[in-house]
Amino acid sequence: MKTPIFILSMFVIGMVTNSCNFKKEDFKQGKSVSQEELFLGQKPPGLIPELFALGIVSTNHLEVLAAISPNLDEFYFARQIKGEVSKNLGIRFENGSWNTFMEEPNTGEMFISTDNKTMFLGNKYRERTPTGWSGEKSLESPYDQIPIMRLTSSVLGTYVFDERDSIGTLRMSVVKNGIREEPIEMGNVFNSGTYIAHPFIATDESYIIWDCEKEDGYGSSDLYISFRTKDGSWGAAINMGEDINSDMEDSYASVTSDGKYLIFHRVKLGDTFDESYADIFWVDAQIIETLRPKQ
């Protein structure tokens, strides 16, 4: 996980952005929105990862840090264009087409809460309002003392988050009797290897996916998964395999709220912007079931 999280902003550059506004004729009209249309009109992927929304989200620029709203009608990501600072973008399906409704400087890694009311940005957050997202607010102590890159949450309100460090540490904070408990470091299942980062906790807390570098990996950062066992403990870290992981940095996984798709990004940094690569991929989430241990 050597990729700078405020994506690749060290490069010196000079191009003009493409618009993320798409014409109505690009999508089928005259019927309710299908599942495929909710994902930018794409044919759903199989068990081999494919580029997500080629030409719309995945372009010749650098795209990472995908976040999907739980009702599946908003898609967020970060884009670095040659000559510009990294920006967080949001696109929304409305009135029969996908349109950009947010384009802002990248101030953190986005995750949308399961109730669709909060956008987490590391140790900050924004609240959904009738007119959009509020300004940034602090999660306050102890979170504001930790250099959090990504924080995700479950339907029970459990936080799982990382920290910006060459080793990295994953922590968890649970809610009991309506009170949020202090975060604790997770065990060796998660905190082994280097560049440990970007945890995603399943909505029902049945698994956690994260990325890190280990000797058994396929190159740079790989995606790993741990499943919750019957006794409530976490099972062994499982490398998600050669179909998911590559010789690039494979990281920042999410699973859509309907449980159908796994979305992540691949990055390979070169010495210059033009020699670098970053794109968002998706794959059928059935790949998770092929890794789940039989109990």
mmCIF file of C-alpha atoms in Angstrom, residues 23-224:
data_model
loop_
_atom_site.group_PDB
_atom_site.id
_atom_site.type_symbol
_atom_site.label_atom_id
_atom_site.label_comp_id
_atom_site.label_asym_id
_atom_site.label_seq_id
_atom_site.Cartn_x
_atom_site.Cartn_y
_atom_site.Cartn_z
ATOM 1 C CA LYS A 23 -26.925 11.927 -21.923
ATOM 2 C CA LYS A 24 -30.293 10.295 -21.431
ATOM 3 C CA GLU A 25 -29.909 8.459 -24.703
ATOM 4 C CA ASP A 26 -26.954 6.626 -23.222
ATOM 5 C CA PHE A 27 -29.411 4.652 -21.075
ATOM 6 C CA LYS A 28 -32.621 2.764 -21.637
ATOM 7 C CA GLN A 29 -35.727 4.850 -21.133
ATOM 8 C CA GLY A 30 -39.401 4.288 -20.447
ATOM 9 C CA LYS A 31 -39.118 1.742 -17.617
ATOM 10 C CA SER A 32 -38.043 1.467 -14.023
ATOM 11 C CA VAL A 33 -34.338 1.476 -13.332
ATOM 12 C CA SER A 34 -32.884 -2.022 -13.532
ATOM 13 C CA GLN A 35 -30.006 -3.308 -11.403
ATOM 14 C CA GLU A 36 -27.700 -3.026 -14.398
ATOM 15 C CA GLU A 37 -28.672 0.612 -14.999
ATOM 16 C CA LEU A 38 -27.930 1.356 -11.365
ATOM 17 C CA PHE A 39 -24.343 0.394 -12.169
ATOM 18 C CA LEU A 40 -23.959 2.746 -15.115
ATOM 19 C CA GLY A 41 -25.663 0.477 -17.621
ATOM 20 C CA GLN A 42 -22.905 -2.121 -17.509
ATOM 21 C CA LYS A 43 -23.139 -5.853 -18.063
ATOM 22 C CA PRO A 44 -22.473 -7.413 -14.647
ATOM 23 C CA PRO A 45 -19.037 -9.033 -14.278
ATOM 24 C CA GLY A 46 -18.270 -12.675 -13.620
ATOM 25 C CA LEU A 47 -15.648 -14.132 -11.303
ATOM 26 C CA ILE A 48 -12.783 -12.353 -13.108
ATOM 27 C CA PRO A 49 -12.415 -8.626 -12.287
ATOM 28 C CA GLU A 50 -13.327 -6.157 -15.028
ATOM 29 C CA LEU A 51 -12.838 -2.412 -15.326
ATOM 30 C CA PHE A 52 -15.720 -0.533 -13.750
ATOM 31 C CA ALA A 53 -17.644 1.795 -16.058
ATOM 32 C CA LEU A 54 -14.960 2.006 -18.732
ATOM 33 C CA GLY A 55 -14.837 5.504 -20.205
ATOM 34 C CA ILE A 56 -17.029 6.943 -17.450
ATOM 35 C CA VAL A 57 -15.298 6.093 -14.170
ATOM 36 C CA SER A 58 -12.265 4.161 -15.411
ATOM 37 C CA THR A 59 -10.493 6.413 -17.917
ATOM 38 C CA ASN A 60 -6.985 7.322 -19.033
ATOM 39 C CA HIS A 61 -6.739 9.435 -15.876
ATOM 40 C CA LEU A 62 -6.077 7.896 -12.441
ATOM 41 C CA GLU A 63 -9.139 6.678 -10.499
ATOM 42 C CA VAL A 64 -9.279 5.089 -7.047
ATOM 43 C CA LEU A 65 -11.188 5.013 -3.715
ATOM 44 C CA ALA A 66 -14.637 3.861 -4.837
ATOM 45 C CA ALA A 67 -17.604 4.311 -2.480
ATOM 46 C CA ILE A 68 -21.188 3.284 -3.209
ATOM 47 C CA SER A 69 -24.305 4.535 -1.463
ATOM 48 C CA PRO A 70 -26.389 1.766 0.171
ATOM 49 C CA ASN A 71 -29.367 2.499 -2.081
ATOM 50 C CA LEU A 72 -27.026 2.061 -5.069
ATOM 51 C CA ASP A 73 -27.944 5.275 -6.863
ATOM 52 C CA GLU A 74 -24.781 7.235 -6.021
ATOM 53 C CA PHE A 75 -21.200 6.355 -6.887
ATOM 54 C CA TYR A 76 -18.199 8.192 -5.428
ATOM 55 C CA PHE A 77 -14.530 7.992 -6.371
ATOM 56 C CA ALA A 78 -11.321 10.016 -6.535
ATOM 57 C CA ARG A 79 -9.767 11.086 -9.830
ATOM 58 C CA GLN A 80 -6.334 12.531 -10.543
ATOM 59 C CA ILE A 81 -6.051 14.380 -13.843
ATOM 60 C CA LYS A 82 -2.715 15.402 -15.236
ATOM 61 C CA GLY A 83 -2.118 18.998 -14.232
ATOM 62 C CA GLU A 84 -4.746 19.109 -11.470
ATOM 63 C CA VAL A 85 -5.135 18.212 -7.814
ATOM 64 C CA SER A 86 -6.933 15.000 -6.920
ATOM 65 C CA LYS A 87 -10.711 15.436 -6.615
ATOM 66 C CA ASN A 88 -13.524 13.499 -4.994
ATOM 67 C CA LEU A 89 -16.405 13.034 -7.439
ATOM 68 C CA GLY A 90 -19.970 11.914 -6.919
ATOM 69 C CA ILE A 91 -22.285 10.818 -9.714
ATOM 70 C CA ARG A 92 -25.990 10.096 -9.257
ATOM 71 C CA PHE A 93 -28.691 8.375 -11.307
ATOM 72 C CA GLU A 94 -31.630 10.762 -11.690
ATOM 73 C CA ASN A 95 -34.126 11.623 -14.430
ATOM 74 C CA GLY A 96 -32.911 8.739 -16.565
ATOM 75 C CA SER A 97 -29.194 9.545 -16.617
ATOM 76 C CA TRP A 98 -26.055 9.666 -14.502
ATOM 77 C CA ASN A 99 -24.952 13.188 -13.598
ATOM 78 C CA THR A 100 -22.150 14.703 -11.574
ATOM 79 C CA PHE A 101 -23.464 16.279 -8.386
ATOM 80 C CA MET A 102 -20.175 16.599 -6.488
ATOM 81 C CA GLU A 103 -16.657 17.555 -7.550
ATOM 82 C CA GLU A 104 -14.407 18.716 -4.726
ATOM 83 C CA PRO A 105 -10.767 18.639 -3.658
ATOM 84 C CA ASN A 106 -9.878 15.273 -2.160
ATOM 85 C CA THR A 107 -9.921 15.780 1.617
ATOM 86 C CA GLY A 108 -10.273 12.142 2.637
ATOM 87 C CA GLU A 109 -11.295 8.612 1.736
ATOM 88 C CA MET A 110 -15.062 8.355 1.424
ATOM 89 C CA PHE A 111 -17.366 5.717 2.887
ATOM 90 C CA ILE A 112 -21.165 6.029 3.049
ATOM 91 C CA SER A 113 -22.822 4.661 6.181
ATOM 92 C CA THR A 114 -25.387 1.873 5.923
ATOM 93 C CA ASP A 115 -28.228 4.282 6.756
ATOM 94 C CA ASN A 116 -27.083 6.590 3.926
ATOM 95 C CA LYS A 117 -26.899 9.562 6.303
ATOM 96 C CA THR A 118 -23.155 9.918 6.914
ATOM 97 C CA MET A 119 -20.100 10.227 4.702
ATOM 98 C CA PHE A 120 -17.021 9.183 6.660
ATOM 99 C CA LEU A 121 -13.718 10.791 5.664
ATOM 100 C CA GLY A 122 -11.139 9.152 7.919
ATOM 101 C CA ASN A 123 -11.360 10.909 11.276
ATOM 102 C CA LYS A 124 -13.882 13.403 9.874
ATOM 103 C CA TYR A 125 -17.434 13.041 8.606
ATOM 104 C CA ARG A 126 -20.221 14.877 6.782
ATOM 105 C CA GLU A 127 -23.968 14.594 7.298
ATOM 106 C CA ARG A 128 -26.535 14.322 4.539
ATOM 107 C CA THR A 129 -28.839 17.332 4.377
ATOM 108 C CA PRO A 130 -31.853 18.192 2.190
ATOM 109 C CA THR A 131 -29.489 20.091 -0.138
ATOM 110 C CA GLY A 132 -26.461 17.777 -0.146
ATOM 111 C CA TRP A 133 -23.638 17.051 2.290
ATOM 112 C CA SER A 134 -22.798 19.252 5.257
ATOM 113 C CA GLY A 135 -19.369 20.661 5.907
ATOM 114 C CA GLU A 136 -16.756 18.428 7.475
ATOM 115 C CA LYS A 137 -16.987 17.672 11.180
ATOM 116 C CA SER A 138 -14.509 15.964 13.496
ATOM 117 C CA LEU A 139 -15.158 12.542 14.974
ATOM 118 C CA GLU A 140 -13.352 14.024 17.975
ATOM 119 C CA SER A 141 -11.349 12.135 20.588
ATOM 120 C CA PRO A 142 -9.827 9.595 20.313
ATOM 121 C CA TYR A 143 -10.300 9.436 16.517
ATOM 122 C CA ASP A 144 -8.903 12.889 15.839
ATOM 123 C CA GLN A 145 -5.627 11.728 17.400
ATOM 124 C CA ILE A 146 -5.241 8.863 14.907
ATOM 125 C CA PRO A 147 -4.189 9.471 11.279
ATOM 126 C CA ILE A 148 -7.085 7.461 9.887
ATOM 127 C CA MET A 149 -7.172 6.883 6.150
ATOM 128 C CA ARG A 150 -10.340 4.797 5.820
ATOM 129 C CA LEU A 151 -13.124 4.134 8.311
ATOM 130 C CA THR A 152 -16.053 1.849 7.469
ATOM 131 C CA SER A 153 -19.063 0.906 9.579
ATOM 132 C CA SER A 154 -21.600 -1.916 9.843
ATOM 133 C CA VAL A 155 -25.365 -1.783 10.325
ATOM 134 C CA LEU A 156 -24.721 -2.179 14.069
ATOM 135 C CA GLY A 157 -22.553 0.940 14.049
ATOM 136 C CA THR A 158 -19.243 -0.885 14.499
ATOM 137 C CA TYR A 159 -16.275 1.117 13.219
ATOM 138 C CA VAL A 160 -13.252 -0.565 11.657
ATOM 139 C CA PHE A 161 -10.411 1.705 10.603
ATOM 140 C CA ASP A 162 -6.707 1.939 9.802
ATOM 141 C CA GLU A 163 -3.940 4.490 10.270
ATOM 142 C CA ARG A 164 -1.470 6.066 7.915
ATOM 143 C CA ASP A 165 1.803 4.275 8.718
ATOM 144 C CA SER A 166 4.340 2.027 6.984
ATOM 145 C CA ILE A 167 3.117 -0.867 9.131
ATOM 146 C CA GLY A 168 -0.463 0.195 9.725
ATOM 147 C CA THR A 169 -2.814 -0.933 12.483
ATOM 148 C CA LEU A 170 -6.459 -1.931 12.211
ATOM 149 C CA ARG A 171 -8.745 -0.973 15.093
ATOM 150 C CA MET A 172 -12.380 -1.633 15.939
ATOM 151 C CA SER A 173 -14.939 0.269 18.001
ATOM 152 C CA VAL A 174 -18.295 -1.324 18.846
ATOM 153 C CA VAL A 175 -21.534 0.113 20.211
ATOM 154 C CA LYS A 176 -22.953 -1.554 23.328
ATOM 155 C CA ASN A 177 -26.166 -0.447 25.019
ATOM 156 C CA GLY A 178 -26.175 2.647 22.834
ATOM 157 C CA ILE A 179 -22.695 3.728 23.918
ATOM 158 C CA ARG A 180 -19.672 3.689 21.629
ATOM 159 C CA GLU A 181 -16.731 1.932 23.233
ATOM 160 C CA GLU A 182 -13.110 2.980 22.946
ATOM 161 C CA PRO A 183 -11.388 1.554 19.855
ATOM 162 C CA ILE A 184 -9.107 -1.425 20.398
ATOM 163 C CA GLU A 185 -6.404 -2.867 18.196
ATOM 164 C CA MET A 186 -7.516 -5.952 16.330
ATOM 165 C CA GLY A 187 -5.490 -9.151 16.647
ATOM 166 C CA ASN A 188 -2.696 -10.696 14.614
ATOM 167 C CA VAL A 189 -5.189 -12.004 12.035
ATOM 168 C CA PHE A 190 -5.377 -8.428 10.779
ATOM 169 C CA ASN A 191 -2.244 -6.749 12.085
ATOM 170 C CA SER A 192 0.443 -8.814 10.418
ATOM 171 C CA GLY A 193 2.424 -7.790 7.360
ATOM 172 C CA THR A 194 3.144 -4.225 6.290
ATOM 173 C CA TYR A 195 1.131 -1.360 4.786
ATOM 174 C CA ILE A 196 -1.988 -2.718 6.505
ATOM 175 C CA ALA A 197 -4.865 -0.515 5.400
ATOM 176 C CA HIS A 198 -8.368 0.193 4.053
ATOM 177 C CA PRO A 199 -10.581 -2.242 6.014
ATOM 178 C CA PHE A 200 -14.131 -2.923 4.876
ATOM 179 C CA ILE A 201 -16.527 -4.539 7.344
ATOM 180 C CA ALA A 202 -19.508 -6.368 5.900
ATOM 181 C CA THR A 203 -22.888 -4.851 6.678
ATOM 182 C CA ASP A 204 -23.740 -7.854 8.870
ATOM 183 C CA GLU A 205 -20.177 -8.086 10.269
ATOM 184 C CA SER A 206 -19.712 -11.583 8.834
ATOM 185 C CA TYR A 207 -16.349 -10.702 7.259
ATOM 186 C CA ILE A 208 -13.707 -8.001 6.940
ATOM 187 C CA ILE A 209 -11.641 -7.310 3.828
ATOM 188 C CA TRP A 210 -8.431 -5.264 3.953
ATOM 189 C CA ASP A 211 -5.165 -4.889 2.064
ATOM 190 C CA CYS A 212 -1.550 -5.345 3.073
ATOM 191 C CA GLU A 213 1.785 -6.665 1.884
ATOM 192 C CA LYS A 214 2.865 -10.167 2.942
ATOM 193 C CA GLU A 215 5.460 -12.636 1.785
ATOM 194 C CA ASP A 216 2.739 -14.921 0.381
ATOM 195 C CA GLY A 217 1.343 -12.130 -1.801
ATOM 196 C CA TYR A 218 1.265 -11.734 -5.558
ATOM 197 C CA GLY A 219 3.334 -8.583 -5.803
ATOM 198 C CA SER A 220 2.512 -5.378 -3.968
ATOM 199 C CA SER A 221 -0.520 -4.915 -1.688
ATOM 200 C CA ASP A 222 -3.038 -7.769 -1.872
ATOM 201 C CA LEU A 223 -6.616 -8.068 -0.677
ATOM 202 C CA TYR A 224 -7.207 -10.393 2.281
#
